Coordinates of C-alpha atoms in Angstrom, one line a residue:
X21 CA 8.9 -17.0 -9.3
X22 CA 9.1 -13.4 -8.2
X23 CA 6.1 -11.0 -7.8
X24 CA 5.2 -8.0 -9.9
X25 CA 5.1 -4.4 -8.7
X26 CA 2.2 -2.6 -10.3
X27 CA 2.2 1.2 -10.4
X28 CA -1.5 2.0 -10.3
X29 CA -3.1 5.4 -11.1
X30 CA -6.2 6.2 -9.1
X31 CA -8.8 9.0 -9.4
X32 CA -7.9 12.6 -8.5
X33 CA -11.4 13.4 -7.4
X34 CA -14.1 11.7 -9.4
X35 CA -14.3 8.0 -8.5
X36 CA -15.7 7.2 -12.0
X37 CA -12.3 8.0 -13.5
X38 CA -10.6 4.7 -12.4
X39 CA -9.9 2.2 -15.2
X40 CA -11.3 -1.3 -15.4
X41 CA -7.8 -2.6 -15.5
X42 CA -6.9 -0.7 -12.3
X43 CA -9.9 -2.2 -10.5
X44 CA -8.9 -5.7 -11.6
X45 CA -5.3 -5.3 -10.5
X46 CA -6.3 -3.9 -7.1
X47 CA -8.5 -6.9 -6.6
X48 CA -6.0 -9.5 -7.7
X49 CA -2.7 -8.3 -6.1
X50 CA -1.8 -9.7 -2.7
X51 CA -0.9 -6.3 -1.2
X52 CA -1.6 -2.6 -1.8
X53 CA 1.1 -0.1 -0.7
X54 CA -0.7 3.3 -0.3
X55 CA 0.5 6.8 0.4
X56 CA -2.7 7.6 2.3
X57 CA -4.4 4.5 3.7
X58 CA -7.6 6.5 4.6
X59 CA -8.2 7.8 1.1
X60 CA -7.3 4.5 -0.5
X61 CA -9.5 2.7 1.9
X62 CA -12.4 4.9 0.8
X63 CA -11.7 4.0 -2.8
X64 CA -11.5 0.3 -2.1
X65 CA -14.7 0.3 0.0
X66 CA -16.5 2.1 -2.8
X67 CA -15.6 -0.7 -5.2
X68 CA -15.8 -3.5 -2.6
X69 CA -12.2 -4.5 -2.8
X70 CA -10.8 -6.3 0.3
X71 CA -7.1 -6.5 -0.6
X72 CA -4.8 -5.8 2.4
X73 CA -3.3 -2.3 2.5
X74 CA -0.1 -1.0 4.1
X75 CA 1.1 2.6 4.4
X76 CA 3.9 3.7 2.1
X77 CA 4.6 7.4 2.4
X78 CA 7.5 9.8 2.9
X79 CA 7.6 9.0 6.7
X80 CA 7.3 5.2 6.4
X81 CA 9.0 4.3 3.2
X82 CA 12.4 3.4 4.7
X83 CA 10.6 1.0 7.1
X84 CA 8.1 -0.4 4.7
X85 CA 10.3 -0.9 1.6
X86 CA 12.1 -4.0 2.9
X87 CA 8.8 -5.6 3.7
X88 CA 7.4 -4.9 0.3
X89 CA 10.5 -6.2 -1.4
X90 CA 10.4 -9.3 0.7
X91 CA 6.8 -9.9 -0.4
X92 CA 7.8 -9.5 -4.0
X93 CA 10.7 -12.0 -3.5
X94 CA 8.2 -14.5 -2.1
X95 CA 6.2 -14.3 -5.3
X96 CA 3.4 -12.0 -4.1
X97 CA 2.2 -9.2 -6.3
X98 CA 2.0 -5.6 -4.9
X99 CA 0.2 -2.5 -6.2
X100 CA 1.7 0.9 -5.4
X101 CA -0.8 3.8 -5.3
X102 CA -0.6 7.5 -4.3
X103 CA -3.3 9.4 -2.5
X104 CA -4.6 10.5 -5.9
X105 CA -3.5 10.3 -9.5
X106 CA -0.4 8.7 -10.9
X107 CA 2.2 7.5 -8.4
X108 CA 5.7 8.9 -8.4
X109 CA 4.7 12.3 -9.9
X110 CA 5.9 14.1 -6.7
X111 CA 4.9 11.2 -4.6
X112 CA 7.0 8.6 -2.7
X113 CA 7.9 5.5 -4.6
X114 CA 10.9 6.2 -6.8
X115 CA 13.3 4.4 -4.5
X116 CA 10.9 1.4 -4.2
X117 CA 10.7 1.1 -8.0
X118 CA 14.5 1.3 -8.3
X119 CA 15.0 -1.4 -5.6
X120 CA 12.4 -3.7 -7.2
X121 CA 14.1 -3.4 -10.6
X122 CA 17.5 -4.0 -9.0
X123 CA 16.2 -7.1 -7.4
X124 CA 15.0 -8.4 -10.7
X125 CA 11.2 -7.9 -10.1
X126 CA 8.9 -6.9 -12.9
X127 CA 7.5 -3.4 -12.7
X128 CA 4.2 -2.7 -14.6
X129 CA 2.5 0.7 -15.1
X130 CA -1.3 0.8 -14.9
X131 CA -1.9 4.3 -16.4
X132 CA -4.8 6.6 -15.6
X133 CA -5.7 9.9 -14.0
X134 CA -3.1 12.7 -13.5
X135 CA -3.7 16.2 -12.2
X136 CA -0.7 17.3 -14.2
X137 CA -2.0 16.1 -17.5
X138 CA -5.6 17.1 -16.8
X139 CA -4.6 20.7 -16.1
X140 CA -2.2 20.7 -19.1
X141 CA -4.7 19.5 -21.7
X142 CA -7.4 21.9 -20.5
X143 CA -5.0 24.9 -20.2
X144 CA -5.0 26.0 -23.8
X145 CA -1.2 26.2 -23.7
X146 CA 1.1 24.1 -25.9
X147 CA 1.6 20.7 -24.5
X148 CA 4.8 19.8 -26.4
X149 CA 7.3 20.4 -25.1
X150 CA 6.5 20.9 -21.4
X151 CA 8.3 20.3 -18.1
X152 CA 6.8 19.3 -14.8
X153 CA 8.6 20.9 -11.8
X154 CA 6.6 19.6 -8.8
X155 CA 6.2 21.8 -5.7
X156 CA 8.4 24.9 -5.2
X157 CA 10.5 25.1 -2.0
X158 CA 8.6 26.3 1.0
X159 CA 11.1 29.0 2.2
X160 CA 10.9 32.3 0.3
X161 CA 14.6 32.7 -0.5
X162 CA 14.9 29.1 -1.7
X163 CA 11.8 29.4 -3.8
X164 CA 13.0 32.5 -5.5
X165 CA 16.3 30.8 -6.4
X166 CA 14.5 27.7 -7.5
X167 CA 12.2 29.8 -9.8
X168 CA 15.3 31.5 -11.3
X169 CA 16.6 28.1 -12.3
X170 CA 13.6 27.8 -14.6
X171 CA 14.1 31.2 -16.2
X172 CA 15.9 29.7 -19.1
X173 CA 13.1 27.2 -19.9
X174 CA 11.0 29.1 -22.5
X175 CA 8.3 26.4 -22.9
X176 CA 5.2 25.3 -21.0
X177 CA 5.9 24.6 -17.3
X178 CA 3.6 22.8 -14.9
X179 CA 3.9 22.8 -11.1
X180 CA 1.9 22.3 -8.0
X181 CA 1.3 24.5 -5.0
X182 CA -0.5 24.4 -1.7
X183 CA -3.2 27.0 -1.1
X184 CA -1.5 28.8 1.8
X185 CA 1.7 29.4 -0.3
X186 CA 0.0 30.2 -3.6
X187 CA -0.1 34.0 -3.2
X188 CA 3.6 34.2 -2.2
X189 CA 4.7 31.9 -5.1
X190 CA 2.7 33.9 -7.6
X191 CA 4.3 37.1 -6.3
X192 CA 7.7 35.6 -6.8
X193 CA 6.8 34.5 -10.3
X194 CA 5.5 37.9 -11.2
X195 CA 9.0 39.3 -10.4
X196 CA 10.3 37.1 -13.2
X197 CA 7.5 36.6 -15.7
X198 CA 4.6 39.2 -15.1
X199 CA 3.1 38.8 -18.6
X200 CA 3.6 35.0 -18.9
X201 CA 0.3 33.1 -19.5
X202 CA -0.9 31.3 -16.4
X203 CA -3.6 28.8 -15.7
X204 CA -4.7 28.0 -12.1
X205 CA -6.5 24.6 -11.8
X206 CA -8.1 23.3 -8.6
X207 CA -10.6 20.6 -7.6
X208 CA -10.1 19.0 -11.0
X209 CA -12.8 16.4 -11.9
X210 CA -14.7 17.3 -8.8
X211 CA -18.0 19.2 -8.4
X212 CA -16.5 22.6 -7.8
X213 CA -13.7 22.3 -10.5
X214 CA -12.2 25.6 -11.3
X215 CA -9.8 26.6 -14.1
X216 CA -8.7 30.2 -14.2
X217 CA -6.7 31.7 -17.1
X218 CA -4.8 34.9 -17.3
X219 CA -1.3 36.2 -16.9
X220 CA 1.0 35.8 -13.8
X221 CA 0.4 39.4 -12.9
X222 CA -3.3 39.0 -13.2
X223 CA -3.0 35.8 -11.1
X224 CA -1.5 37.8 -8.2
X225 CA -4.5 40.1 -8.2
X226 CA -6.9 37.1 -8.6
X227 CA -5.9 35.3 -5.5
X228 CA -6.2 38.5 -3.5
X229 CA -9.9 38.6 -4.2
X230 CA -10.4 34.8 -4.4
X231 CA -8.8 33.2 -1.4
X232 CA -7.1 30.0 -2.5
X233 CA -8.7 26.7 -1.4
X234 CA -7.4 23.2 -2.1
X235 CA -4.3 22.1 -3.9
X236 CA -3.5 23.9 -7.2
X237 CA -2.0 22.8 -10.4
X238 CA -0.3 25.7 -12.2
X239 CA 0.4 25.8 -15.9
X240 CA 2.7 28.5 -17.2
X241 CA 2.5 29.0 -20.9
X242 CA 5.6 29.7 -23.1
X243 CA 7.5 32.9 -22.2
X244 CA 6.5 35.8 -24.4
X245 CA 8.9 36.7 -27.3
X246 CA 11.9 38.6 -26.0
X247 CA 12.7 42.0 -27.3
X248 CA 15.5 42.6 -29.8
X249 CA 18.7 41.8 -28.1
X250 CA 20.7 44.8 -27.0
X251 CA 24.3 45.1 -28.1
X252 CA 27.0 44.7 -25.4
X253 CA 27.6 48.4 -25.1
X254 CA 24.0 49.2 -24.3
X255 CA 23.8 46.3 -21.8
X256 CA 27.0 47.5 -20.1
X257 CA 25.7 51.0 -19.8
X258 CA 22.5 49.7 -18.2
X259 CA 24.5 47.5 -15.8
X260 CA 26.7 50.4 -14.8
X261 CA 23.7 52.7 -14.2
X262 CA 21.8 50.0 -12.2
X263 CA 24.9 49.3 -10.0
X264 CA 25.5 53.1 -9.5
X265 CA 21.9 53.4 -8.2
X266 CA 22.5 50.6 -5.7
X267 CA 20.4 47.9 -7.4
X268 CA 21.2 44.4 -6.2
X269 CA 23.0 42.2 -8.8
X270 CA 20.3 39.5 -8.8
X271 CA 17.4 42.0 -9.1
X272 CA 19.3 44.0 -11.8
X273 CA 20.0 40.8 -13.8
X274 CA 16.3 39.9 -13.7
X275 CA 15.2 43.3 -14.8
X276 CA 17.7 43.7 -17.6
X277 CA 17.1 40.2 -18.9
X278 CA 13.5 41.0 -19.5
X279 CA 14.4 44.3 -21.2
X280 CA 17.5 43.4 -23.1
X281 CA 16.7 40.0 -24.6
X282 CA 19.8 38.5 -22.9
X283 CA 19.4 35.4 -20.7
X284 CA 19.3 36.3 -17.0
X285 CA 22.3 34.0 -16.3
X286 CA 24.4 35.8 -18.9
X287 CA 23.5 39.2 -17.6
X288 CA 24.4 38.2 -14.1
X289 CA 27.7 36.8 -15.2
X290 CA 28.4 40.1 -17.0
X291 CA 27.5 42.1 -13.9
X292 CA 30.0 40.0 -11.9
X293 CA 32.7 40.1 -14.5
X294 CA 32.4 43.8 -15.2
X295 CA 32.9 44.5 -18.9
X296 CA 34.6 41.2 -19.7
X297 CA 33.1 40.2 -23.1
X298 CA 30.9 37.1 -23.0
X299 CA 30.8 34.5 -25.7
X300 CA 27.7 34.7 -27.9
X301 CA 26.9 31.0 -27.3
X302 CA 26.1 31.9 -23.7
X303 CA 23.0 33.6 -25.0

């Protein structure tokens, strides 16, 4: 009989948020695979759980995965936990779950806390539909390109960011969506929980006077209604004027997309193609 891999959610700050089922599973399994053994050790000590723990993070997963799969094959049950919250939401573990399923092992979710959902439900923004984008790239140029890939998503968007990169990320967002609703959530469920609400442009100013501390969950509300769509002749004149003034195509596409009601991608294609007509369905 093969073992079961349990995907166990753990508290994101307040230790009281763990479920009774999660505590039972952590006590009963034969092994716990933890992203951060120190934090998981503190949780286990608090609840007097003595189950053996092994590290399973981005640096050790290639080495540890075969051992965990071998334990499952021997009929032992394993719990996978992240440093906080629900595993696999921007944490290591996806490959392990795939491998366990491929080997015929049972995979069971044990749901619970999630910083993504906690921030979303407290944001005041529509929760359906929403997309979770994880962390933006660290390098500036890659981050700007990555944000542009989300420009065509008009609904609520949730992402994560480290405190030392938050100001730069917000500045890049403001270049695309200055008036888009923004929620900055930090220290969720903890004593100094903070949820700030405003626009992206206001968020840029906020972090200048309130230095970021701790990891942030960002909730971007739906994009504001776009203006009436320009006709092709008006858009072409604006493109020609912008290029004549030396404006870079990518910056010109962003600016005209906000003003014209055309999707940024379609504006950029039109810039590259000159006055070649674009099909309406590209909008």
